[in-house]
Short mmCIF file of C-alpha atoms and ligand atoms in Angstrom, two decimals:
data_model
loop_
_atom_site.label_atom_id
_atom_site.label_comp_id
_atom_site.label_asym_id
_atom_site.label_seq_id
_atom_site.Cartn_x
_atom_site.Cartn_y
_atom_site.Cartn_z
CA UNK A 1 83.51 95.78 118.27
CA UNK A 2 85.98 97.25 115.80
CA UNK A 3 86.80 95.51 112.52
CA UNK A 4 90.41 94.81 111.59
CA UNK A 5 91.04 93.94 107.95
CA UNK A 6 94.20 93.11 106.02
CA UNK A 7 95.59 90.91 103.27
CA UNK A 8 98.64 89.59 101.46
CA UNK A 9 98.80 89.11 97.72
CA UNK A 10 99.95 85.81 96.27
CA UNK A 11 102.26 87.47 93.72
CA UNK A 12 105.29 85.49 94.83
CA UNK A 13 106.39 83.31 97.71
CA UNK A 14 106.05 85.07 101.06
CA UNK A 15 109.19 86.78 102.33
CA UNK A 16 110.34 87.55 105.84
CA UNK A 17 109.27 91.15 105.04
CA UNK A 18 105.66 90.04 104.60
CA UNK A 19 105.98 88.02 107.80
CA UNK A 20 107.62 90.62 110.06
CA UNK A 21 105.64 93.56 108.65
CA UNK A 22 102.24 91.91 108.42
CA UNK A 23 101.31 88.29 109.03
CA UNK A 24 103.13 87.80 112.32
CA UNK A 25 101.09 90.53 114.03
CA UNK A 26 97.66 89.52 112.78
CA UNK A 27 96.71 86.84 115.33
CA UNK A 28 97.24 89.35 118.20
CA UNK A 29 93.90 90.99 117.46
CA UNK A 30 91.80 87.82 117.32
CA UNK A 31 89.10 87.80 119.95
CA UNK A 32 89.24 91.51 120.75
CA UNK A 33 88.08 92.64 117.28
CA UNK A 34 86.20 91.30 114.28
CA UNK A 35 89.21 90.13 112.26
CA UNK A 36 89.03 89.58 108.51
CA UNK A 37 92.05 88.50 106.47
CA UNK A 38 92.03 87.98 102.74
CA UNK A 39 94.12 86.75 99.86
CA UNK A 40 93.93 89.49 97.21
CA UNK A 41 94.50 87.23 94.23
CA UNK A 42 92.72 89.70 91.90
CA UNK A 43 95.38 92.24 92.89
CA UNK A 44 98.08 89.74 91.98
CA UNK A 45 97.05 89.68 88.30
CA UNK A 46 97.99 93.34 87.84
CA UNK A 47 101.36 91.73 87.09
CA UNK A 48 101.47 88.64 84.82
CA UNK A 49 101.16 85.44 86.83
CA UNK A 50 101.55 81.80 85.88
CA UNK A 51 98.03 80.41 86.59
CA UNK A 52 99.35 77.16 88.08
CA UNK A 53 101.66 79.08 90.41
CA UNK A 54 98.95 81.58 91.34
CA UNK A 55 96.63 78.78 92.43
CA UNK A 56 99.39 77.04 94.36
CA UNK A 57 100.45 80.27 96.07
CA UNK A 58 96.87 81.03 97.08
CA UNK A 59 96.71 77.73 98.96
CA UNK A 60 100.23 78.35 100.31
CA UNK A 61 99.17 81.70 101.64
CA UNK A 62 96.08 80.36 103.39
CA UNK A 63 98.30 77.65 104.90
CA UNK A 64 100.70 80.36 106.14
CA UNK A 65 97.84 82.29 107.71
CA UNK A 66 96.86 79.17 109.65
CA UNK A 67 100.52 78.46 110.49
CA UNK A 68 101.05 81.86 112.13
CA UNK A 69 97.99 81.33 114.28
CA UNK A 70 94.88 82.63 112.52
CA UNK A 71 91.92 80.54 113.57
CA UNK A 72 88.99 80.24 111.10
CA UNK A 73 86.66 80.06 114.11
CA UNK A 74 87.85 83.48 115.28
CA UNK A 75 88.76 85.21 112.02
CA UNK A 76 87.17 85.30 108.59
CA UNK A 77 89.68 84.10 105.99
CA UNK A 78 88.63 84.72 102.39
CA UNK A 79 89.95 84.65 98.87
CA UNK A 80 89.11 87.81 96.92
CA UNK A 81 88.07 86.11 93.66
CA UNK A 82 85.39 84.13 95.56
CA UNK A 83 83.55 87.33 96.59
CA UNK A 84 82.44 89.16 93.45
CA UNK A 85 81.28 92.21 95.45
CA UNK A 86 84.95 93.38 95.50
CA UNK A 87 85.03 93.83 91.70
CA UNK A 88 81.55 95.40 91.61
CA UNK A 89 82.39 97.86 94.37
CA UNK A 90 85.65 98.75 92.62
CA UNK A 91 83.74 99.84 89.51
CA UNK A 92 81.42 102.00 91.59
CA UNK A 93 84.28 103.64 93.51
CA UNK A 94 86.14 104.30 90.24
CA UNK A 95 83.63 107.09 89.81
CA UNK A 96 84.69 108.79 93.03
CA UNK A 97 88.44 109.06 92.45
CA UNK A 98 90.45 111.00 89.90
CA UNK A 99 93.26 109.97 87.55
CA UNK A 100 95.39 112.64 89.25
CA UNK A 101 94.95 110.99 92.65
CA UNK A 102 95.85 107.57 91.28
CA UNK A 103 98.87 108.97 89.39
CA UNK A 104 100.30 110.20 92.68
CA UNK A 105 100.41 106.74 94.27
CA UNK A 106 104.07 105.97 95.00
CA UNK A 107 103.69 102.23 94.51
CA UNK A 108 102.17 102.79 91.06
CA UNK A 109 104.98 105.16 90.10
CA UNK A 110 107.64 102.67 91.25
CA UNK A 111 106.07 99.60 89.69
CA UNK A 112 105.03 101.18 86.40
CA UNK A 113 108.59 102.41 85.92
CA UNK A 114 110.17 99.14 86.94
CA UNK A 115 107.90 97.03 84.70
CA UNK A 116 108.15 99.08 81.48
CA UNK A 117 105.34 98.36 78.95
CA UNK A 118 103.65 95.83 81.28
CA UNK A 119 103.55 98.50 83.95
CA UNK A 120 101.11 100.53 81.84
CA UNK A 121 98.14 98.21 82.45
CA UNK A 122 94.96 99.88 83.69
CA UNK A 123 94.67 97.25 86.44
CA UNK A 124 97.94 98.36 88.01
CA UNK A 125 96.84 101.99 87.85
CA UNK A 126 93.46 101.13 89.34
CA UNK A 127 94.85 98.83 92.04
CA UNK A 128 94.29 101.32 94.92
CA UNK A 129 90.58 101.59 94.05
CA UNK A 130 90.13 97.82 94.25
CA UNK A 131 91.96 98.04 97.56
CA UNK A 132 89.57 100.75 98.75
CA UNK A 133 86.66 98.49 97.75
CA UNK A 134 88.18 95.58 99.72
CA UNK A 135 88.49 97.70 102.84
CA UNK A 136 85.22 99.64 102.66
CA UNK A 137 83.03 96.60 101.95
CA UNK A 138 83.74 95.28 105.45
CA UNK A 139 83.37 98.59 107.33
CA UNK A 140 86.99 98.19 108.41
CA UNK A 141 88.12 100.48 111.22
CA UNK A 142 91.76 99.45 111.19
CA UNK A 143 93.95 98.16 108.41
CA UNK A 144 97.28 96.84 109.69
CA UNK A 145 99.86 97.35 106.95
CA UNK A 146 103.53 97.99 106.37
CA UNK A 147 104.67 101.56 105.78
CA UNK A 148 104.45 101.22 101.98
CA UNK A 149 100.68 100.76 102.04
CA UNK A 150 99.81 103.80 104.16
CA UNK A 151 99.16 106.00 101.12
CA UNK A 152 96.62 103.50 99.74
CA UNK A 153 94.67 103.47 103.01
CA UNK A 154 94.60 107.26 103.00
CA UNK A 155 93.14 107.17 99.51
CA UNK A 156 90.48 104.69 100.63
CA UNK A 157 89.61 107.14 103.39
CA UNK A 158 89.40 110.03 100.94
CA UNK A 159 87.08 108.04 98.67
CA UNK A 160 84.89 107.04 101.63
CA UNK A 161 84.66 110.64 102.87
CA UNK A 162 83.76 111.87 99.40
CA UNK A 163 81.02 109.26 99.02
CA UNK A 164 79.62 109.90 102.51
CA UNK A 165 79.43 113.61 101.82
CA UNK A 166 77.41 113.04 98.67
CA UNK A 167 75.07 110.27 99.85
CA UNK A 168 75.13 110.36 103.66
CA UNK A 169 76.95 108.06 106.12
CA UNK A 170 77.72 104.89 104.17
CA UNK A 171 81.33 103.92 104.73
CA UNK A 172 83.41 103.66 107.88
CA UNK A 173 86.61 105.71 107.54
CA UNK A 174 89.56 103.29 107.79
CA UNK A 175 92.81 103.99 109.60
CA UNK A 176 96.16 102.41 108.71
CA UNK A 177 97.94 100.86 111.67
CA UNK A 178 101.65 100.02 111.64
CA UNK A 179 103.39 97.28 113.61
CA UNK A 180 105.70 98.53 116.37
CA UNK A 181 108.57 96.86 114.54
CA UNK A 182 109.18 95.42 111.06
CA UNK A 183 107.02 97.93 109.17
CA UNK A 184 109.58 98.24 106.42
CA UNK A 185 112.13 95.46 105.99
CA UNK A 186 114.63 96.31 103.26
CA UNK A 187 116.30 94.27 100.54
CA UNK A 188 119.40 92.36 101.64
CA UNK A 189 121.31 93.51 98.56
CA UNK A 190 120.07 97.11 98.62
CA UNK A 191 118.87 98.57 101.93
CA UNK A 192 117.46 101.64 100.21
CA UNK A 193 114.59 99.55 98.80
CA UNK A 194 111.76 97.57 100.39
CA UNK A 195 112.11 93.79 100.40
CA UNK A 196 109.53 92.53 97.88
CA UNK A 197 108.55 89.01 96.99
CA UNK A 198 108.55 89.76 93.25
CA UNK A 199 112.18 91.01 93.23
CA UNK A 200 115.45 89.18 92.62
CA UNK A 201 115.95 86.11 94.92
CA UNK A 202 119.23 87.56 96.34
CA UNK A 203 117.23 90.47 97.72
CA UNK A 204 114.93 88.47 100.00
CA UNK A 205 114.49 85.43 102.21
CA UNK A 206 111.34 83.45 101.60
CA UNK A 207 109.43 81.84 104.42
CA UNK A 208 109.89 78.62 102.46
CA UNK A 209 113.58 79.34 101.84
CA UNK A 210 115.70 76.15 101.94
CA UNK A 211 117.45 76.32 105.31
CA UNK A 212 120.99 76.05 103.88
CA UNK A 213 120.54 79.11 101.69
CA UNK A 214 119.38 81.35 104.59
CA UNK A 215 122.83 81.62 106.19
CA UNK A 216 124.49 82.12 102.81
CA UNK A 217 122.09 84.95 101.94
CA UNK A 218 122.73 86.76 105.23
CA UNK A 219 126.49 86.30 104.75
CA UNK A 220 126.20 87.94 101.33
CA UNK A 221 123.95 90.78 102.61
CA UNK A 222 125.46 94.22 102.00
CA UNK A 223 126.69 96.18 105.02
CA UNK A 224 127.66 99.81 105.67
CA UNK A 225 131.12 101.33 105.45
CA UNK A 226 132.57 101.12 108.98
CA UNK A 227 132.38 97.97 111.09
CA UNK A 228 130.45 99.33 114.11
CA UNK A 229 127.04 97.91 114.96
CA UNK A 230 124.67 100.80 115.54
CA UNK A 231 121.00 101.44 114.77
CA UNK A 232 120.84 104.49 112.55
CA UNK A 233 118.51 104.22 109.57
CA UNK A 234 120.04 107.20 107.77
CA UNK A 235 123.75 106.65 108.31
CA UNK A 236 123.70 102.86 108.60
CA UNK A 237 120.70 101.58 106.63
CA UNK A 238 122.08 98.10 105.96
CA UNK A 239 123.01 97.17 109.52
CA UNK A 240 119.84 98.82 110.84
CA UNK A 241 117.85 96.56 108.55
CA UNK A 242 119.68 93.47 109.85
CA UNK A 243 118.98 94.61 113.41
CA UNK A 244 115.27 94.99 112.63
CA UNK A 245 115.15 91.48 111.21
CA UNK A 246 117.02 90.20 114.27
CA UNK A 247 114.60 91.95 116.61
CA UNK A 248 111.56 90.67 114.68
CA UNK A 249 112.66 87.06 115.02
CA UNK A 250 114.16 87.19 118.53
CA UNK A 251 111.42 89.44 120.03
CA UNK A 252 114.20 91.43 121.75
CA UNK A 253 114.44 95.20 121.53
CA UNK A 254 116.98 96.64 119.11
CA UNK A 255 118.82 98.32 122.04
CA UNK A 256 119.38 94.97 123.74
CA UNK A 257 120.78 93.50 120.52
CA UNK A 258 123.04 96.51 119.85
CA UNK A 259 124.42 96.24 123.41
CA UNK A 260 125.24 92.58 122.85
CA UNK A 261 127.24 93.41 119.73
CA UNK A 262 129.32 96.26 121.16
CA UNK A 263 132.90 95.64 120.02
CA UNK A 264 131.80 92.91 117.64
CA UNK A 265 131.80 93.13 113.85
CA UNK A 266 129.31 92.70 111.02
CA UNK A 267 130.52 89.14 110.31
CA UNK A 268 129.47 87.91 113.73
CA UNK A 269 126.10 89.66 113.57
CA UNK A 270 125.36 88.17 110.15
CA UNK A 271 126.36 84.65 111.23
CA UNK A 272 124.21 84.81 114.38
CA UNK A 273 121.29 86.30 112.48
CA UNK A 274 121.50 83.48 109.92
CA UNK A 275 121.38 80.92 112.72
CA UNK A 276 118.47 82.63 114.46
CA UNK A 277 116.39 82.83 111.30
CA UNK A 278 117.16 79.19 110.43
CA UNK A 279 115.96 78.15 113.88
CA UNK A 280 112.73 80.17 113.68
CA UNK A 281 111.92 79.34 110.06
CA UNK A 282 112.61 75.63 110.48
CA UNK A 283 109.92 75.47 113.17
CA UNK A 284 107.49 77.49 111.07
CA UNK A 285 108.22 75.43 107.95
CA UNK A 286 107.51 72.16 109.78
CA UNK A 287 104.11 73.45 110.91
CA UNK A 288 103.40 74.90 107.45
CA UNK A 289 104.22 71.64 105.63
CA UNK A 290 101.75 69.75 107.79
CA UNK A 291 98.94 72.25 107.20
CA UNK A 292 99.74 72.65 103.49
CA UNK A 293 99.56 68.87 102.92
CA UNK A 294 95.80 68.87 103.59
CA UNK A 295 94.51 70.84 100.61
CA UNK A 296 90.95 69.64 101.23
CA UNK A 297 90.99 71.36 104.60
CA UNK A 298 92.41 74.54 103.05
CA UNK A 299 89.62 74.48 100.45
CA UNK A 300 87.06 74.13 103.25
CA UNK A 301 88.57 77.09 105.15
CA UNK A 302 88.46 79.20 101.96
CA UNK A 303 84.87 78.24 101.02
CA UNK A 304 83.44 78.77 104.49
CA UNK A 305 85.37 82.01 105.06
CA UNK A 306 84.49 83.42 101.65
CA UNK A 307 80.82 82.60 102.20
CA UNK A 308 80.77 84.47 105.52
CA UNK A 309 82.60 87.38 103.90
CA UNK A 310 80.21 87.51 100.93
CA UNK A 311 77.28 87.93 103.31
CA UNK A 312 78.87 91.07 104.83
CA UNK A 313 80.15 92.43 101.52
CA UNK A 314 76.89 91.95 99.61
CA UNK A 315 74.97 93.83 102.30
CA UNK A 316 77.27 96.85 101.93
CA UNK A 317 77.12 96.61 98.13
CA UNK A 318 73.29 96.60 98.20
CA UNK A 319 73.29 99.66 100.47
CA UNK A 320 75.55 101.51 98.05
CA UNK A 321 73.54 100.46 94.97
CA UNK A 322 70.35 101.60 96.66
CA UNK A 323 71.88 105.02 97.37
CA UNK A 324 73.00 105.38 93.77
CA UNK A 325 69.70 104.27 92.25
CA UNK A 326 71.26 101.17 90.73
CA UNK A 327 68.46 98.58 90.49
N1 LIG B 401 109.48 94.56 103.13
C1 LIG B 401 108.40 94.66 103.87
N2 LIG B 401 108.51 95.07 105.15
C2 LIG B 401 107.41 95.18 105.93
N3 LIG B 401 106.16 94.91 105.50
C3 LIG B 401 106.02 94.51 104.22
N4 LIG B 401 104.96 94.17 103.49
C4 LIG B 401 105.34 93.83 102.26
N5 LIG B 401 106.67 93.92 102.14
C5 LIG B 401 107.14 94.36 103.35
C6 LIG B 401 103.60 94.20 104.01
O1 LIG B 401 102.98 92.98 103.68
C7 LIG B 401 101.59 93.21 103.49
C8 LIG B 401 101.09 92.57 102.25
O2 LIG B 401 101.73 93.01 101.16
P1 LIG B 401 101.27 92.48 99.74
O3 LIG B 401 101.82 91.15 99.51
O4 LIG B 401 99.80 92.55 99.58
O5 LIG B 401 101.86 93.56 98.80
P2 LIG B 401 103.21 94.29 98.79
O6 LIG B 401 103.31 95.28 99.89
O7 LIG B 401 103.33 94.84 97.40
O8 LIG B 401 104.25 93.14 99.06
P3 LIG B 401 105.49 92.77 98.20
O9 LIG B 401 106.19 91.65 98.89
O10 LIG B 401 106.27 93.98 97.88
O11 LIG B 401 104.81 92.17 96.90
P4 LIG B 401 105.07 92.49 95.39
O12 LIG B 401 106.54 92.26 95.15
O13 LIG B 401 104.23 91.55 94.62
O14 LIG B 401 104.65 93.91 95.16
C9 LIG B 401 101.39 94.72 103.48
O15 LIG B 401 100.88 95.09 104.74
C10 LIG B 401 102.77 95.24 103.28
O16 LIG B 401 102.94 96.52 103.82
#
């Protein structure tokens, strides 16, 4: 049975980008694969976090995973800081990757520029190696991610190949898989950039967004120059982004939606999209609030999941240590 592995970092409140590009698709694989989903909270601290918020968001995130349909009986749900093998494996893999390779990571280049002096931390630079450790510890075959993470999975593969060549078959080579839709949802105020939970609030819609601000945010969303509704990512990036969000929430194909809006303008599309997202998120938020209220249950899910994960991860770590002569 193949292993599918993915995660979401608690570096901000989840956005509809994280939902449409990642979380929403994860339950589909339960039952037909060994599914492991994790909260990479150690990745989150590559950018300064308020400890109280970080803890709260970790529980929030686990509650979201349960809300979208992950079942702890069918999937392993873990929190990264509870499985120390991730940090140990990262140090080992650091010796099988070069500074040049890490310098070429697009996300590092973007973030280090955007964050100024704080973007110069070694943790941010080294982030893709910790990610490789996360993936390789569980012999992951497939890593479902949004488009932005593809480069990191390729690096994990390169590191695994390099290690295998030196010490014999040790790591499974992971492959990045992309969702059929929603792989790259853009900012509402700037469709040339990815929607990110750590950006300005006008740029995103949170899963926990108050319902009355959802419609207002879509109304304010930037649009393209002429008033025709067409899907063309190059010539009409803003409206194409709105169509992708529409399709992600309505489960209709983009063609069907475009047909419906022939001879209609951006205003109508934005109003309808606001209403659709309010309807979908209000249902999700109700379910989330119920699950989130029982923190004891969330703690149980985390402890049991992390324990199961540690068993798998420690086995792989021991195998690697043995090969390297580390007692
Ligand atoms: N805008 C997006 N569209 C589609 N998929 C997205 N993902 C993130 N943003 C979008 C996918 O969500 C998964 C988890 O991402 P993450 O939280 O671990 O890190 P990220 O990609 O760095 O997400 P953010 O929201 O941009 O966080 P910050 O602002 O903290 O850096 C991944 O599969 C990702 O592709």
